[in-house]
PDB file of C-alpha atoms in Angstrom:
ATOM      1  CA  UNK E  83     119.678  21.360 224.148  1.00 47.00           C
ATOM      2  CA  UNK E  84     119.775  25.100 223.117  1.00 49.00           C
ATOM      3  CA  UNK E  85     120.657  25.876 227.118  1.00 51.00           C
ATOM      4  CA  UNK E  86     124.115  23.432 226.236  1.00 57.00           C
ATOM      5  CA  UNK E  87     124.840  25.040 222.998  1.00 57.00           C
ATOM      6  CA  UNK E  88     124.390  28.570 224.391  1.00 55.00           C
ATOM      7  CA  UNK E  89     126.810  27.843 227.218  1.00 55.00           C
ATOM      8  CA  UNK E  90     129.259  25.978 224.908  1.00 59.00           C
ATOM      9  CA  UNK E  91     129.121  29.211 222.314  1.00 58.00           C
ATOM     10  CA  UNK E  92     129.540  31.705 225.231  1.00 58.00           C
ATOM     11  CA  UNK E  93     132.574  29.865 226.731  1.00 59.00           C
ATOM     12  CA  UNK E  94     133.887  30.027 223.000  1.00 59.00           C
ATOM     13  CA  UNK E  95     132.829  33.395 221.638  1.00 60.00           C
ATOM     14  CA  UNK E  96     136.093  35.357 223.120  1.00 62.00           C
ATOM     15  CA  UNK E  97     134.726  38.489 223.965  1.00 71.00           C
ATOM     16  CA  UNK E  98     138.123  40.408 224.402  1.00 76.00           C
ATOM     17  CA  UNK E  99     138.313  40.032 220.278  1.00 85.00           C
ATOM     18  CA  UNK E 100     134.776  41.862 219.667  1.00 88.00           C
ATOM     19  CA  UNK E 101     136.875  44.323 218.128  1.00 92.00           C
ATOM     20  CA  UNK E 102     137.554  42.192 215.222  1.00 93.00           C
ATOM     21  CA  UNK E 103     134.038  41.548 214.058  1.00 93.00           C
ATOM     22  CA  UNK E 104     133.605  45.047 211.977  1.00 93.00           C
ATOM     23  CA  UNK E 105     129.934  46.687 211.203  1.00 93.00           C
ATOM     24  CA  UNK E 106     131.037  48.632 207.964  1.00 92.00           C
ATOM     25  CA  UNK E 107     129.325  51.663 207.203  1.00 84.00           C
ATOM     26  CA  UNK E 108     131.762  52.494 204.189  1.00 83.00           C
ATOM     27  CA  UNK E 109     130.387  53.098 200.826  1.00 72.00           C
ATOM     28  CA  UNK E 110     133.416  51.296 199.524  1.00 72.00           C
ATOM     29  CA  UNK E 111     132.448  48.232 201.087  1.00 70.00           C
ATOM     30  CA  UNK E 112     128.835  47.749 199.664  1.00 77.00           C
ATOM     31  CA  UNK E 113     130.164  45.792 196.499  1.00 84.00           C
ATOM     32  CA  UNK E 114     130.300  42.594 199.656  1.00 93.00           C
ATOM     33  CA  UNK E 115     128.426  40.944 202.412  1.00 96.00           C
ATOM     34  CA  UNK E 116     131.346  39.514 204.338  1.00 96.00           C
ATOM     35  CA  UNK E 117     134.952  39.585 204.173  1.00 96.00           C
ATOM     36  CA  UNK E 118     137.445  37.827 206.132  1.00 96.00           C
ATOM     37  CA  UNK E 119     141.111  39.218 206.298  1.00 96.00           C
ATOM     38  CA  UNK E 120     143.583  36.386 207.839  1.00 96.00           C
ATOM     39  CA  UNK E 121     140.971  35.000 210.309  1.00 95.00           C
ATOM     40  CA  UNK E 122     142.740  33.119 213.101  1.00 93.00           C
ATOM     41  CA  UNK E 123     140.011  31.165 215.621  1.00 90.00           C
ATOM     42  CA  UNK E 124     140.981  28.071 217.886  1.00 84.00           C
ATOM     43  CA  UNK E 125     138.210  27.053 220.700  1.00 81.00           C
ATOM     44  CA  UNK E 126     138.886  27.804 224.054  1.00 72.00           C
ATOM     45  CA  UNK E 127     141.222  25.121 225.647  1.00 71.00           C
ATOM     46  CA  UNK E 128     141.849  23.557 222.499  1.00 74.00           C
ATOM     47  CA  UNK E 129     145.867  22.552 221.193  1.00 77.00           C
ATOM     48  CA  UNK E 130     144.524  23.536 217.592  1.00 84.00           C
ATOM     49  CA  UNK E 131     143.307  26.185 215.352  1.00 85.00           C
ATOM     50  CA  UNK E 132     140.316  25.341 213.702  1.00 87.00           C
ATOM     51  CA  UNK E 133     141.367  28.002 211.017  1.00 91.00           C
ATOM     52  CA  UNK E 134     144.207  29.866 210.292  1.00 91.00           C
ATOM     53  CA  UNK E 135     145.176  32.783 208.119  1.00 92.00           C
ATOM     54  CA  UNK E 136     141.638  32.572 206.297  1.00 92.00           C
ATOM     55  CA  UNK E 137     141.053  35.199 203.922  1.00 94.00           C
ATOM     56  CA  UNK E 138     137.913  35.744 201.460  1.00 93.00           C
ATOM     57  CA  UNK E 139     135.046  37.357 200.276  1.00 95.00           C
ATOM     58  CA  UNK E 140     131.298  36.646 200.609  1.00 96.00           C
ATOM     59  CA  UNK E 141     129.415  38.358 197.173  1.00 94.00           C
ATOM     60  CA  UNK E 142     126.580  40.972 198.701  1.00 95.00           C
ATOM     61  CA  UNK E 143     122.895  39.040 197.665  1.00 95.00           C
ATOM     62  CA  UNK E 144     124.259  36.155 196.032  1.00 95.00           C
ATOM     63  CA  UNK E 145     123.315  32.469 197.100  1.00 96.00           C
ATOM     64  CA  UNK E 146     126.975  30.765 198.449  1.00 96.00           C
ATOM     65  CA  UNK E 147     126.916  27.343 199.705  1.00 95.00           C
ATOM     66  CA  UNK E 148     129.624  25.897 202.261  1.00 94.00           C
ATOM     67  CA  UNK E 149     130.258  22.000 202.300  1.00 92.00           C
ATOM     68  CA  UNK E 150     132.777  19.595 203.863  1.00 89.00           C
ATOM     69  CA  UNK E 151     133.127  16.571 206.245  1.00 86.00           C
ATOM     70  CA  UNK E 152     131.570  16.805 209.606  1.00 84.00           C
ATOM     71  CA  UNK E 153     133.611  18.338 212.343  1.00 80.00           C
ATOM     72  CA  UNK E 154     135.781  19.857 209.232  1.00 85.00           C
ATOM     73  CA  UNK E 155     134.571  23.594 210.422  1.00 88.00           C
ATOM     74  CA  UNK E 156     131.488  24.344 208.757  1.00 90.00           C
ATOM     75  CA  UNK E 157     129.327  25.770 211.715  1.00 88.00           C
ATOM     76  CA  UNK E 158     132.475  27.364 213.409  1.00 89.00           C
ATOM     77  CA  UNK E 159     132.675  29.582 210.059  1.00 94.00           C
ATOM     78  CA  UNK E 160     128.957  30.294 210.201  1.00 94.00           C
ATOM     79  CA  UNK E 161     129.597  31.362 213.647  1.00 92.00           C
ATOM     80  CA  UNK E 162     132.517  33.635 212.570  1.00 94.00           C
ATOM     81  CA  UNK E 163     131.059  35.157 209.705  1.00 95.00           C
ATOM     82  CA  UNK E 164     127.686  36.136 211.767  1.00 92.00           C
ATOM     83  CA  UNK E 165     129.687  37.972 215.156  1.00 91.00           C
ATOM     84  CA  UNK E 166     128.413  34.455 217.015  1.00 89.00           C
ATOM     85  CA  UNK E 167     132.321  34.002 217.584  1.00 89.00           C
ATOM     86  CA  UNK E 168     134.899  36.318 217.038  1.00 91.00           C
ATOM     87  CA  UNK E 169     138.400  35.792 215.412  1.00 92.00           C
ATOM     88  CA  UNK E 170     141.313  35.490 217.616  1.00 91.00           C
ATOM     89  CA  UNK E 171     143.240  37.384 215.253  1.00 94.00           C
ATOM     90  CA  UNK E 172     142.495  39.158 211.405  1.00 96.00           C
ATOM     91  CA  UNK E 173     138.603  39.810 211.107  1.00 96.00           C
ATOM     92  CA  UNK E 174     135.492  39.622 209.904  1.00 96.00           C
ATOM     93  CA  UNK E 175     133.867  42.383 208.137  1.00 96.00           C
ATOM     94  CA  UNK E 176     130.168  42.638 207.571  1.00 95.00           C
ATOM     95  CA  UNK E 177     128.143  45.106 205.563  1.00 94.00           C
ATOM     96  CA  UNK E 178     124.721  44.418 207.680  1.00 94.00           C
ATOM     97  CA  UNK E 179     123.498  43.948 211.167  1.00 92.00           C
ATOM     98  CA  UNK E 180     120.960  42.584 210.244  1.00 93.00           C
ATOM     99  CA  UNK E 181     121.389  38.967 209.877  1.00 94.00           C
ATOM    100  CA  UNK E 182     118.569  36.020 209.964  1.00 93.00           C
ATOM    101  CA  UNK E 183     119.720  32.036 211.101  1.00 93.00           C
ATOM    102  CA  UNK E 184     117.362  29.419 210.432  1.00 94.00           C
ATOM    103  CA  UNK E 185     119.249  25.557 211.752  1.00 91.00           C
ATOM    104  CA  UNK E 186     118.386  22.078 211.656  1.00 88.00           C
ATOM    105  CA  UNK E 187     116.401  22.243 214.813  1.00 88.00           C
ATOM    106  CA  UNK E 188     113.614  24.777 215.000  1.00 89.00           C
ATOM    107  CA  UNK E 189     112.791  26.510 218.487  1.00 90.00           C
ATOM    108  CA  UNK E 190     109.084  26.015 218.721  1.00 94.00           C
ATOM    109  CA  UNK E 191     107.010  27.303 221.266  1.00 94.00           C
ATOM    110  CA  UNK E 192     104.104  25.846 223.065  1.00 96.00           C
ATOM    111  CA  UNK E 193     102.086  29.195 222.127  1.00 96.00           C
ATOM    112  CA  UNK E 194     100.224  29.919 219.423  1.00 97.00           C
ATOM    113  CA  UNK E 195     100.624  30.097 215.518  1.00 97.00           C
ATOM    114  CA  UNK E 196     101.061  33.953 215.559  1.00 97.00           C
ATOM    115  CA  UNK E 197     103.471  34.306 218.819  1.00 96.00           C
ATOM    116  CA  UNK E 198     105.926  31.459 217.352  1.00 96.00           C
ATOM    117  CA  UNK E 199     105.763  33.728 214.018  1.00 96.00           C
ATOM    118  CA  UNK E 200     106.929  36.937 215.735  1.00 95.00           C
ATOM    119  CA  UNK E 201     108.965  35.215 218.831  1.00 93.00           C
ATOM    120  CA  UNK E 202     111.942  37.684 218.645  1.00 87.00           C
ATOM    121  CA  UNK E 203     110.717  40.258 216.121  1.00 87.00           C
ATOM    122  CA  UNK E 204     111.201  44.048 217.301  1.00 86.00           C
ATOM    123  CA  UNK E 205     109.126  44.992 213.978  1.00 86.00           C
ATOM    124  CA  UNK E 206     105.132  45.581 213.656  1.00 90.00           C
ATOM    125  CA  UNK E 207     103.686  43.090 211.445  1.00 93.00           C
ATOM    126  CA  UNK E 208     100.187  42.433 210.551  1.00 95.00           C
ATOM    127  CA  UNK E 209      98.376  39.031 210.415  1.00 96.00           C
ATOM    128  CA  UNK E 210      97.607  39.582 206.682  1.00 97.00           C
ATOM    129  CA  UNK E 211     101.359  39.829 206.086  1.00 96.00           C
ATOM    130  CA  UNK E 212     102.094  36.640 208.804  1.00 97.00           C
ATOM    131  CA  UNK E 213      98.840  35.075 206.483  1.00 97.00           C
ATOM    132  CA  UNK E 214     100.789  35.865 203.208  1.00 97.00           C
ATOM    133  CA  UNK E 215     103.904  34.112 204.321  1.00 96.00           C
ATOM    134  CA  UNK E 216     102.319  30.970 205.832  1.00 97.00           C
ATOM    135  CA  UNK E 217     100.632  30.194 202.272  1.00 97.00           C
ATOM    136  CA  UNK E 218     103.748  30.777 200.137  1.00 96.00           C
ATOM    137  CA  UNK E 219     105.524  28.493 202.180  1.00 96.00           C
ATOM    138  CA  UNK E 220     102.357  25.755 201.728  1.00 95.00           C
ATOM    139  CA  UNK E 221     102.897  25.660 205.571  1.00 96.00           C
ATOM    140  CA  UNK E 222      99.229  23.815 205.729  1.00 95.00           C
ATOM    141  CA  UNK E 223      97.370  20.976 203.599  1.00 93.00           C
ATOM    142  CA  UNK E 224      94.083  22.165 205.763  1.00 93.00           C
ATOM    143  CA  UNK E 225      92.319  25.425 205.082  1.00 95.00           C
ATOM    144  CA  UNK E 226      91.257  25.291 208.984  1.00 94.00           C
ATOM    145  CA  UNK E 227      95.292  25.016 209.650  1.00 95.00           C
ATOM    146  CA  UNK E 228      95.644  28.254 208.856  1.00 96.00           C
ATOM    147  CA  UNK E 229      94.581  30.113 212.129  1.00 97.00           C
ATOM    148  CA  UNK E 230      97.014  32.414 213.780  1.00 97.00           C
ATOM    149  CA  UNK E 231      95.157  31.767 217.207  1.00 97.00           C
ATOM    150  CA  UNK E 232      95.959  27.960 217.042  1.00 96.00           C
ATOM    151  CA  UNK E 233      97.930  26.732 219.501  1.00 97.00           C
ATOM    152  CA  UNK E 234     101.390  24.598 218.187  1.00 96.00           C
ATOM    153  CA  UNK E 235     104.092  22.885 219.180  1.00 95.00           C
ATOM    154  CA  UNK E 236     106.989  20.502 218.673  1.00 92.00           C
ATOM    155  CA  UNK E 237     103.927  17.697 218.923  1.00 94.00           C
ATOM    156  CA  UNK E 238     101.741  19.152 217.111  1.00 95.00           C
ATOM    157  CA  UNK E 239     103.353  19.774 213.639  1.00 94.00           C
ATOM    158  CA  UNK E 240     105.478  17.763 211.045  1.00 92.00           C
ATOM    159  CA  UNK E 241     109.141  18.526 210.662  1.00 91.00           C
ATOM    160  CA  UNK E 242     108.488  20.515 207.708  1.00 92.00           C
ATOM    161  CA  UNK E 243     105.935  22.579 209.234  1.00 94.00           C
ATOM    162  CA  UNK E 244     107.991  23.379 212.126  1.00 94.00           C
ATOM    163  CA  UNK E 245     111.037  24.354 209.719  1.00 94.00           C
ATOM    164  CA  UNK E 246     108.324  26.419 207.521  1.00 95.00           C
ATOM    165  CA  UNK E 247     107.489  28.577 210.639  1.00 96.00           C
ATOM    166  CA  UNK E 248     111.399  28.957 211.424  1.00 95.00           C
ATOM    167  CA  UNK E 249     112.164  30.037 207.835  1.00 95.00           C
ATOM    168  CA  UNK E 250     109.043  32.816 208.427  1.00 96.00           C
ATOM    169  CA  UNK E 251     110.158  33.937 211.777  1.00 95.00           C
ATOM    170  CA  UNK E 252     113.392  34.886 210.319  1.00 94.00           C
ATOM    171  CA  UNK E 253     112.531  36.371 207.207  1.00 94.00           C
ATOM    172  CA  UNK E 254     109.515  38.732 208.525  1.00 93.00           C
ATOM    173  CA  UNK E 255     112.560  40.512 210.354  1.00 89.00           C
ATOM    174  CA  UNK E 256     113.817  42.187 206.881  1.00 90.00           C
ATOM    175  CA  UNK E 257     117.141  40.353 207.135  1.00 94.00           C
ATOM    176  CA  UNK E 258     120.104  41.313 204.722  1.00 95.00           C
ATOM    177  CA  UNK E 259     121.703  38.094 205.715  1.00 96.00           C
ATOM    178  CA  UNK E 260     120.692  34.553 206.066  1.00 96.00           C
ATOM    179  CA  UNK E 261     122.689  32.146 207.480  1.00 96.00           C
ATOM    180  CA  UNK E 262     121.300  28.478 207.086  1.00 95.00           C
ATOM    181  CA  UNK E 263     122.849  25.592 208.879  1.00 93.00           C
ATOM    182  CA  UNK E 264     121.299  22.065 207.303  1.00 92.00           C
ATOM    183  CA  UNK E 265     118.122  24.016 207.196  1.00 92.00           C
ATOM    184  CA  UNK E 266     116.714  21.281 205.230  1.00 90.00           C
ATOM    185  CA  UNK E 267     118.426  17.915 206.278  1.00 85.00           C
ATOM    186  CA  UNK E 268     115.503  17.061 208.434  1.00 82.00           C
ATOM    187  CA  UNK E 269     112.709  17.379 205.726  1.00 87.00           C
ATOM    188  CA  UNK E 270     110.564  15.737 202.885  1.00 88.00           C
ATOM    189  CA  UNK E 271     111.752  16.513 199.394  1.00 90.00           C
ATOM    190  CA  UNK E 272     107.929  18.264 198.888  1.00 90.00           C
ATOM    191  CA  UNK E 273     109.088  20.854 201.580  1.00 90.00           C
ATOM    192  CA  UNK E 274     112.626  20.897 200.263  1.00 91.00           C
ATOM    193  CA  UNK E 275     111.367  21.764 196.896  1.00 91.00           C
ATOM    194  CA  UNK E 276     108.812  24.336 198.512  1.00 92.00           C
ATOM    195  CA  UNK E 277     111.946  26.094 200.310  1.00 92.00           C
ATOM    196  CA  UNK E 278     114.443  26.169 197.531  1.00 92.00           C
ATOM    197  CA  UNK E 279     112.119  28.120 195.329  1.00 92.00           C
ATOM    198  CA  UNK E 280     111.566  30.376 197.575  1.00 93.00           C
ATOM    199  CA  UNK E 281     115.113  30.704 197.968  1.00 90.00           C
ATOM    200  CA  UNK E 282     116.009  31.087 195.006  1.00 90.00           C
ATOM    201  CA  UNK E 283     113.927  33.986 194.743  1.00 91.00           C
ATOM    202  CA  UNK E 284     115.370  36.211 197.524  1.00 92.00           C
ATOM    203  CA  UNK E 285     117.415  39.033 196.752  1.00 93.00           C
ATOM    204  CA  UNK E 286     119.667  39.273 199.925  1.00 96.00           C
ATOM    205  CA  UNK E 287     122.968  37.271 200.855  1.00 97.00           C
ATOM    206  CA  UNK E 288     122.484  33.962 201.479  1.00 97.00           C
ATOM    207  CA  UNK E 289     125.241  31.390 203.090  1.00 97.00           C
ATOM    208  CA  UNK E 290     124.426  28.029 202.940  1.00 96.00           C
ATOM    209  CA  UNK E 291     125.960  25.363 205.176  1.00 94.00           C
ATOM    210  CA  UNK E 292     124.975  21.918 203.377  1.00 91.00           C
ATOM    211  CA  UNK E 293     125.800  18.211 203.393  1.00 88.00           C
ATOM    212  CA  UNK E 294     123.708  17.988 199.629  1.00 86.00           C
ATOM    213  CA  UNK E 295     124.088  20.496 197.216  1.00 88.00           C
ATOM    214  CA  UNK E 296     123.087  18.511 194.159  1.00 89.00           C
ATOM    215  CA  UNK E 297     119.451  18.953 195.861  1.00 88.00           C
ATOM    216  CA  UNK E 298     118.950  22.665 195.563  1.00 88.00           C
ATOM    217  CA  UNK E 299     117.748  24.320 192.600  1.00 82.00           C
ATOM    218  CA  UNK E 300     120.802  26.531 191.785  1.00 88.00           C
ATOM    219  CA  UNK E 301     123.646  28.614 193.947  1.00 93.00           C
ATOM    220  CA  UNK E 302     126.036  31.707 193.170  1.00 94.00           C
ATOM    221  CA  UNK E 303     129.389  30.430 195.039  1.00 94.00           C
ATOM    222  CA  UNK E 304     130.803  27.231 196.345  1.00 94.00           C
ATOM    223  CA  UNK E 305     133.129  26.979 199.401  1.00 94.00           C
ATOM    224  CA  UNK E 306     134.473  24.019 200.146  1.00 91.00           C
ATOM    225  CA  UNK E 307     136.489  23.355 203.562  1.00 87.00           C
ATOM    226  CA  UNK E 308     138.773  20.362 202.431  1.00 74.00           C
ATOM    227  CA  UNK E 309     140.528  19.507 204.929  1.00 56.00           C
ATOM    228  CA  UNK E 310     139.896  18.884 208.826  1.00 44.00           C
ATOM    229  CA  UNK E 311     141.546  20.890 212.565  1.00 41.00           C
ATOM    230  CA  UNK E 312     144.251  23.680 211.657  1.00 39.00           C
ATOM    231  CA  UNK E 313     145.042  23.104 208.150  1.00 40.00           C
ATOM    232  CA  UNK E 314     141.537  24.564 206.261  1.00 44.00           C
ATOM    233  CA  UNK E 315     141.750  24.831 202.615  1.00 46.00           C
ATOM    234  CA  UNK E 316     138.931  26.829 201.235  1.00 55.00           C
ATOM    235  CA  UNK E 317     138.130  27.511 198.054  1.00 55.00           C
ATOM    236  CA  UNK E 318     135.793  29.842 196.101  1.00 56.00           C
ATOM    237  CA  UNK E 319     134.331  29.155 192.918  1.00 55.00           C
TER     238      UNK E 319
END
């Protein structure tokens, strides 16, 4: 599955329009996260735009949600905003590099607690910190659970457990950015409630992708993406 989806967003991404995904150093820009100026994008082979002459602005460390229909656009603009895809013409303008993802399908490794925590991570952390983490997130019921030697995997541990560990992997990394895609469509509403009070409490940009808003605890900004293909309405609030 991730082998399909990395080939499908490589044969998308457009590399000869890197240029218009901007890294902003500017002191002027530090009032936003993201800002899109008359973003153009249309998959490869494909008759239609999937949006066209999109322009707005993502608040620096505030919580916005995205929401609309499936197929409407939702991940295509989380893959726009984040330098995943790049604009065929306008762009996207980010204030950070460093950016954190957390979907509705956790990559889990048949390795142990501690090597699934750090999978990816360039920074030194220490096991008290990875400890610290695991018990805000209630990642265990079992005292004996929480052993960074133990080996896991996708058989081993409840959805919410697995989600737990993806929300930790990312977050370890210092991100200024978080991008969640259904991050919680798959889970019990104990594990919801664990997550969205954490959340909550997070002071860096957050973006949202959701079918159920009326489930979190609270959010900065709404976008909405009304309508479906070339015609994408969306709205800030």
């Amino acid at each position: 599955v991730y082998i399909e989806k990395l080939f499908q967003i490589e044969s998308n991404r457009g590399m000869e329009n890197s240029k218009n995904f901007i890294i902003s150093k500017e002191e002027n820009d530090k009032d936003f996260a993201i800002k899109l100026n008359n973003v153009k994008f249309g998959y490869f082979n494909s008759e239609q735009d999937t949006f066209k002459d999109l322009n707005l602005t993502i608040k620096k460390n505030k919580h916005t949600i995205v929401t609309g229909p499936n197929g409407s656009g939702k991940s295509t603009f989380l893959g726009l905003i984040s330098g995943v895809l790049y604009p065929t013409e306008g762009s996207v303008v980010t204030t950070s590099e460093r950016y954190g993802y957390v979907g509705a399908n956790p990559m889990i490794l048949n390795d142990s607690l501690r090597e699934n925590l750090i999978y990816g991570n360039t920074k030194e952390v220490s096991d008290k910190e990875l400890m610290e983490y695991l018990k805000l997130f209630k990642t265990f019921e079992k005292d004996e659970d929480y052993n960074l030697d133990k080996s896991i995997s996708n058989k081993t541990l409840s959805s919410g457990q697995m989600q737990k560990i993806a929300y930790i992997r990312t977050l370890i990394y210092g991100v200024d950015i978080l991008i969640l895609d259904e991050s919680t469509s798959n889970l019990d509403s104990k594990s919801k409630k664990v997550i969205y009070e954490i959340i909550e409490n997070l002071k860096i940009t957050i973006v949202n992708s959701t079918h159920n808003p009326d489930e979190l605890n609270s959010y900065d900004e709404h976008i909405r993406i009304e309508e479906l293909a070339n015609t994408e309405i969306l709205e800030n609030e």
